[in-house]
CSV table of C-alpha atoms in Angstrom, one decimal:
chain,number,residue,atom,x,y,z
A,1,UNK,CA,42.5,25.1,68.9
A,2,UNK,CA,46.3,25.2,68.1
A,3,UNK,CA,48.8,23.5,70.0
A,4,UNK,CA,51.1,26.6,70.4
A,5,UNK,CA,48.2,28.9,70.9
A,6,UNK,CA,49.1,30.2,74.4
A,7,UNK,CA,52.9,30.2,73.4
A,8,UNK,CA,51.8,32.8,70.4
A,9,UNK,CA,49.6,34.6,72.8
A,10,UNK,CA,52.3,34.9,75.7
A,11,UNK,CA,54.7,36.0,73.2
A,12,UNK,CA,52.8,38.6,71.8
A,13,UNK,CA,51.8,39.7,75.1
A,14,UNK,CA,55.5,40.4,76.1
A,15,UNK,CA,55.7,42.6,73.5
A,16,UNK,CA,52.8,44.6,74.7
A,17,UNK,CA,50.5,43.6,72.1
A,18,UNK,CA,46.8,43.9,73.0
A,19,UNK,CA,45.5,40.4,72.4
A,20,UNK,CA,41.7,40.0,71.2
A,21,UNK,CA,40.6,36.3,70.4
A,22,UNK,CA,37.8,35.5,68.1
A,23,UNK,CA,36.7,31.8,68.5
A,24,UNK,CA,33.3,29.8,68.8
A,25,UNK,CA,34.4,29.0,72.6
A,26,UNK,CA,33.9,25.0,72.1
A,27,UNK,CA,37.5,24.5,73.4
A,28,UNK,CA,38.3,26.7,75.8
A,29,UNK,CA,37.8,25.0,79.3
A,30,UNK,CA,38.7,26.2,83.1
A,31,UNK,CA,42.2,25.9,82.3
A,32,UNK,CA,42.2,27.5,78.8
A,33,UNK,CA,40.1,30.5,80.4
A,34,UNK,CA,42.4,30.6,83.6
A,35,UNK,CA,45.7,31.1,81.2
A,36,UNK,CA,44.0,33.4,78.9
A,37,UNK,CA,43.1,35.5,82.0
A,38,UNK,CA,46.9,35.3,83.3
A,39,UNK,CA,47.9,36.3,80.2
A,40,UNK,CA,45.9,39.4,80.1
A,41,UNK,CA,43.8,38.9,76.8
A,42,UNK,CA,41.7,41.9,76.3
A,43,UNK,CA,38.3,40.6,75.2
A,44,UNK,CA,37.0,37.0,73.7
A,45,UNK,CA,34.6,37.7,70.9
A,46,UNK,CA,32.3,35.0,69.6
A,47,UNK,CA,29.7,35.4,66.8
A,48,UNK,CA,26.0,35.0,67.1
A,49,UNK,CA,23.8,35.5,63.5
A,50,UNK,CA,20.4,35.4,65.3
A,51,UNK,CA,18.5,35.0,68.9
A,52,UNK,CA,16.5,32.4,66.9
A,53,UNK,CA,18.1,28.8,66.8
A,54,UNK,CA,16.4,28.1,63.3
A,55,UNK,CA,18.2,31.2,61.9
A,56,UNK,CA,21.6,31.0,63.6
A,57,UNK,CA,22.3,27.3,63.2
A,58,UNK,CA,20.8,27.5,59.6
A,59,UNK,CA,23.9,29.9,59.0
A,60,UNK,CA,26.3,28.1,60.7
A,61,UNK,CA,25.5,24.9,59.0
A,62,UNK,CA,25.6,23.4,62.8
A,63,UNK,CA,22.5,22.4,64.2
A,64,UNK,CA,22.5,22.9,68.1
A,65,UNK,CA,25.4,25.5,67.6
A,66,UNK,CA,23.4,28.6,69.1
A,67,UNK,CA,22.8,26.6,72.3
A,68,UNK,CA,26.9,26.1,72.3
A,69,UNK,CA,27.7,29.3,71.9
A,70,UNK,CA,25.2,30.9,74.6
A,71,UNK,CA,27.1,28.8,77.1
A,72,UNK,CA,30.4,29.2,75.8
A,73,UNK,CA,29.4,32.9,76.3
A,74,UNK,CA,28.4,32.4,79.6
A,75,UNK,CA,31.2,30.3,81.0
A,76,UNK,CA,33.7,32.6,79.6
A,77,UNK,CA,32.3,35.7,81.6
A,78,UNK,CA,32.2,33.5,84.6
A,79,UNK,CA,35.6,32.9,84.4
A,80,UNK,CA,36.6,36.8,84.5
A,81,UNK,CA,36.9,37.0,80.9
A,82,UNK,CA,35.5,40.3,78.9
A,83,UNK,CA,33.2,38.7,76.5
A,84,UNK,CA,31.2,40.3,73.2
A,85,UNK,CA,28.9,39.1,71.2
A,86,UNK,CA,29.6,39.8,67.2
A,87,UNK,CA,26.4,39.8,65.1
A,88,UNK,CA,27.1,40.2,61.3
A,89,UNK,CA,23.9,41.4,59.5
A,90,UNK,CA,23.0,40.0,56.4
A,91,UNK,CA,19.7,39.2,54.3
A,92,UNK,CA,19.2,35.7,56.1
A,93,UNK,CA,19.4,37.6,59.5
A,94,UNK,CA,18.4,41.3,58.6
A,95,UNK,CA,15.8,42.4,61.4
A,96,UNK,CA,17.1,39.8,64.2
A,97,UNK,CA,19.5,42.3,65.7
A,98,UNK,CA,17.1,43.8,68.0
A,99,UNK,CA,17.0,40.3,69.4
A,100,UNK,CA,20.5,39.7,69.6
A,101,UNK,CA,21.2,42.6,71.8
A,102,UNK,CA,18.6,41.7,74.0
A,103,UNK,CA,20.5,38.3,74.2
A,104,UNK,CA,23.7,40.3,74.8
A,105,UNK,CA,22.1,42.3,77.5
A,106,UNK,CA,20.7,39.3,79.2
A,107,UNK,CA,24.1,37.5,78.9
A,108,UNK,CA,25.7,40.9,80.5
A,109,UNK,CA,28.1,41.0,77.7
A,110,UNK,CA,28.9,43.4,74.8
A,111,UNK,CA,27.4,43.8,71.9
A,112,UNK,CA,28.8,44.7,68.2
A,113,UNK,CA,27.3,44.9,64.8
A,114,UNK,CA,29.0,44.7,61.5
A,115,UNK,CA,26.7,44.6,58.1
A,116,UNK,CA,29.9,44.3,56.1
A,117,UNK,CA,30.0,41.4,53.9
A,118,UNK,CA,33.3,41.0,51.9
A,119,UNK,CA,34.6,38.8,48.9
A,120,UNK,CA,36.4,35.8,49.8
A,121,UNK,CA,40.4,35.9,50.0
A,122,UNK,CA,40.6,34.2,46.8
A,123,UNK,CA,38.5,36.7,45.0
A,124,UNK,CA,35.3,35.3,44.9
A,125,UNK,CA,32.6,37.8,45.0
A,126,UNK,CA,29.4,35.1,44.9
A,127,UNK,CA,29.0,35.6,48.8
A,128,UNK,CA,28.3,39.5,48.4
A,129,UNK,CA,24.6,38.2,47.5
A,130,UNK,CA,24.2,38.3,51.0
A,131,UNK,CA,24.9,42.0,51.9
A,132,UNK,CA,22.0,43.7,53.3
A,133,UNK,CA,20.4,46.3,51.1
A,134,UNK,CA,20.8,50.0,52.3
A,135,UNK,CA,17.3,50.7,52.3
A,136,UNK,CA,16.9,48.1,54.9
A,137,UNK,CA,19.9,49.3,56.8
A,138,UNK,CA,18.4,52.9,57.2
A,139,UNK,CA,15.4,51.2,59.5
A,140,UNK,CA,18.1,49.1,61.4
A,141,UNK,CA,20.4,51.7,62.0
A,142,UNK,CA,17.7,54.0,63.7
A,143,UNK,CA,17.5,51.7,66.8
A,144,UNK,CA,18.4,53.6,70.0
A,145,UNK,CA,19.4,50.5,71.6
A,146,UNK,CA,22.2,50.6,68.9
A,147,UNK,CA,23.0,53.7,68.1
A,148,UNK,CA,22.1,56.0,71.1
A,149,UNK,CA,20.5,59.6,70.2
A,150,UNK,CA,19.2,58.7,67.0
A,151,UNK,CA,19.1,62.3,66.3
A,152,UNK,CA,22.9,63.3,66.8
A,153,UNK,CA,23.9,59.8,65.4
A,154,UNK,CA,22.2,60.8,62.0
A,155,UNK,CA,23.2,64.6,62.2
A,156,UNK,CA,24.7,66.0,58.7
A,157,UNK,CA,28.5,65.8,59.0
A,158,UNK,CA,30.6,69.2,58.7
A,159,UNK,CA,32.0,70.3,55.4
A,160,UNK,CA,35.2,68.7,54.9
A,161,UNK,CA,38.2,71.1,54.8
A,162,UNK,CA,41.7,71.1,53.2
A,163,UNK,CA,43.1,69.0,55.8
A,164,UNK,CA,40.4,66.4,55.4
A,165,UNK,CA,41.3,66.3,51.6
A,166,UNK,CA,44.8,66.1,52.4
A,167,UNK,CA,44.4,63.2,54.8
A,168,UNK,CA,44.9,59.4,54.7
A,169,UNK,CA,41.8,57.5,53.5
A,170,UNK,CA,42.4,54.9,56.4
A,171,UNK,CA,45.3,53.6,58.5
A,172,UNK,CA,46.1,50.6,56.9
A,173,UNK,CA,49.8,50.8,55.9
A,174,UNK,CA,50.1,54.2,57.5
A,175,UNK,CA,50.2,52.6,61.4
A,176,UNK,CA,49.1,48.9,60.9
A,177,UNK,CA,49.8,46.0,58.7
A,178,UNK,CA,49.3,42.3,58.6
A,179,UNK,CA,51.2,39.7,58.7
A,180,UNK,CA,50.0,36.1,57.4
A,181,UNK,CA,51.1,33.0,59.2
A,182,UNK,CA,53.4,32.4,56.1
A,183,UNK,CA,55.1,35.7,56.7
A,184,UNK,CA,53.8,37.7,54.1
A,185,UNK,CA,52.9,41.2,55.0
A,186,UNK,CA,50.0,43.2,53.7
A,187,UNK,CA,48.7,46.7,54.6
A,188,UNK,CA,45.9,45.4,56.4
A,189,UNK,CA,44.2,42.0,57.0
A,190,UNK,CA,41.2,43.0,54.8
A,191,UNK,CA,43.7,44.6,52.1
A,192,UNK,CA,45.1,41.7,50.4
A,193,UNK,CA,48.1,43.3,48.7
A,194,UNK,CA,51.3,41.5,48.9
A,195,UNK,CA,53.9,43.9,50.0
A,196,UNK,CA,56.9,41.7,50.9
A,197,UNK,CA,57.5,38.7,53.0
A,198,UNK,CA,59.4,38.5,56.5
A,199,UNK,CA,60.9,35.3,56.0
A,200,UNK,CA,62.8,36.8,53.2
A,201,UNK,CA,63.5,40.3,54.4
A,202,UNK,CA,63.5,42.0,57.6
A,203,UNK,CA,60.2,44.0,58.9
A,204,UNK,CA,61.8,47.0,59.2
A,205,UNK,CA,62.9,47.1,55.3
A,206,UNK,CA,59.4,46.1,54.1
A,207,UNK,CA,57.8,48.7,56.4
A,208,UNK,CA,60.1,51.5,54.9
A,209,UNK,CA,61.1,50.2,51.6
A,210,UNK,CA,58.1,48.2,50.0
A,211,UNK,CA,56.8,49.7,46.6
A,212,UNK,CA,53.3,48.7,47.4
A,213,UNK,CA,53.2,50.2,50.9
A,214,UNK,CA,54.4,53.5,49.3
A,215,UNK,CA,51.9,53.4,46.7
A,216,UNK,CA,49.1,52.9,49.6
A,217,UNK,CA,50.6,55.6,51.8
A,218,UNK,CA,50.5,58.2,48.6
A,219,UNK,CA,46.9,58.2,48.2
A,220,UNK,CA,44.9,60.8,49.8
A,221,UNK,CA,41.4,61.7,50.0
A,222,UNK,CA,41.2,64.3,47.3
A,223,UNK,CA,43.1,61.6,44.8
A,224,UNK,CA,39.8,59.2,45.3
A,225,UNK,CA,37.8,59.3,42.2
A,226,UNK,CA,34.1,59.8,44.0
A,227,UNK,CA,34.6,60.2,47.4
A,228,UNK,CA,35.9,64.0,47.2
A,229,UNK,CA,32.4,64.8,46.3
A,230,UNK,CA,30.8,63.3,49.1
A,231,UNK,CA,29.4,65.2,52.2
A,232,UNK,CA,30.6,62.3,54.3
A,233,UNK,CA,34.3,62.2,53.3
A,234,UNK,CA,35.7,63.5,56.7
A,235,UNK,CA,33.6,61.2,58.9
A,236,UNK,CA,33.2,58.0,56.7
A,237,UNK,CA,36.0,55.5,57.3
A,238,UNK,CA,36.8,54.4,53.2
A,239,UNK,CA,37.8,50.8,53.5
A,240,UNK,CA,40.6,50.9,50.6
A,241,UNK,CA,40.8,46.8,51.2
A,242,UNK,CA,37.3,46.5,50.2
A,243,UNK,CA,37.5,48.2,47.1
A,244,UNK,CA,41.2,46.7,46.0
A,245,UNK,CA,39.0,43.4,46.3
A,246,UNK,CA,36.4,44.5,44.5
A,247,UNK,CA,38.6,46.1,41.5
A,248,UNK,CA,38.1,50.0,42.5
A,249,UNK,CA,41.2,51.0,44.4
A,250,UNK,CA,41.2,54.4,44.1
A,251,UNK,CA,37.2,54.7,44.2
A,252,UNK,CA,34.5,54.3,46.7
A,253,UNK,CA,34.4,50.7,47.8
A,254,UNK,CA,30.8,49.3,46.9
A,255,UNK,CA,29.3,49.3,50.4
A,256,UNK,CA,30.2,52.4,51.4
A,257,UNK,CA,26.3,53.6,51.4
A,258,UNK,CA,25.8,50.8,53.8
A,259,UNK,CA,28.7,52.4,56.3
A,260,UNK,CA,29.9,49.2,57.4
A,261,UNK,CA,33.7,50.0,57.8
A,262,UNK,CA,34.6,50.7,61.5
A,263,UNK,CA,36.2,48.9,63.6
A,264,UNK,CA,35.6,50.9,66.9
A,265,UNK,CA,31.7,50.0,66.8
A,266,UNK,CA,29.4,50.9,68.1
A,267,UNK,CA,30.1,54.6,68.4
A,268,UNK,CA,29.5,56.4,71.5
A,269,UNK,CA,25.9,58.2,71.4
A,270,UNK,CA,27.4,61.8,72.1
A,271,UNK,CA,29.5,61.3,68.6
A,272,UNK,CA,28.3,62.1,65.1
A,273,UNK,CA,27.9,59.7,62.7
A,274,UNK,CA,31.4,58.4,61.9
A,275,UNK,CA,30.1,55.5,60.1
A,276,UNK,CA,28.2,57.8,57.3
A,277,UNK,CA,25.4,55.6,58.3
A,278,UNK,CA,22.4,56.3,55.6
A,279,UNK,CA,20.0,57.6,58.2
């Protein structure tokens, strides 16, 4: 754990940031948990790749890691913190999500699923071989425990209108951005397009005048090369960062058929299919 972790969290909370922490939980004891609770940390998220130790531990490459993670989840919940289990879906654990959902229910914590496998930040795409195939995801996303009402979740989206075509394909660079520990400004944490540095310029000047951010903001849904002809354009939350990382800045990104682009997962059962899941 960073020695200045709580100093950073306290400053962020003082600025009214909503703070969520992703961790393996190993370094959090009663003192740290109490301080996180006092500071109003919204959620603590821990990754569980499988309910089976042989699968989870093989992915983390740390024997006994599932046991330690489950213990950390139980401890953090007992300390009054909101805890979520994050399940990244890939070829190695493709059909273990039901077991992880059951584990989350048993522990009394929330559950999120994300089948997005992205290139490394240095551009290495070899990790993409771990992506779950779209044909298999169809079965995964027909699980009522995951999506609620399957029929409603998989209902065809409404036809896109002019407002949809003139809309922004993503909020990156519009209402949010990412600042690295080194001061570099990017449209999003998943969109590594250098747009300025707060150690060299004021953030407000970068936000208003960055050529790169202006270019990102100029793109409308209608400008994309493939997406305008897709019936899901109005409900799909396309990720321009993934498209950029894979050399397709104004195209659909290669995992769009996997429909794994969303931050607010899972959707409410009453909502239409907002991620364009290939049902």
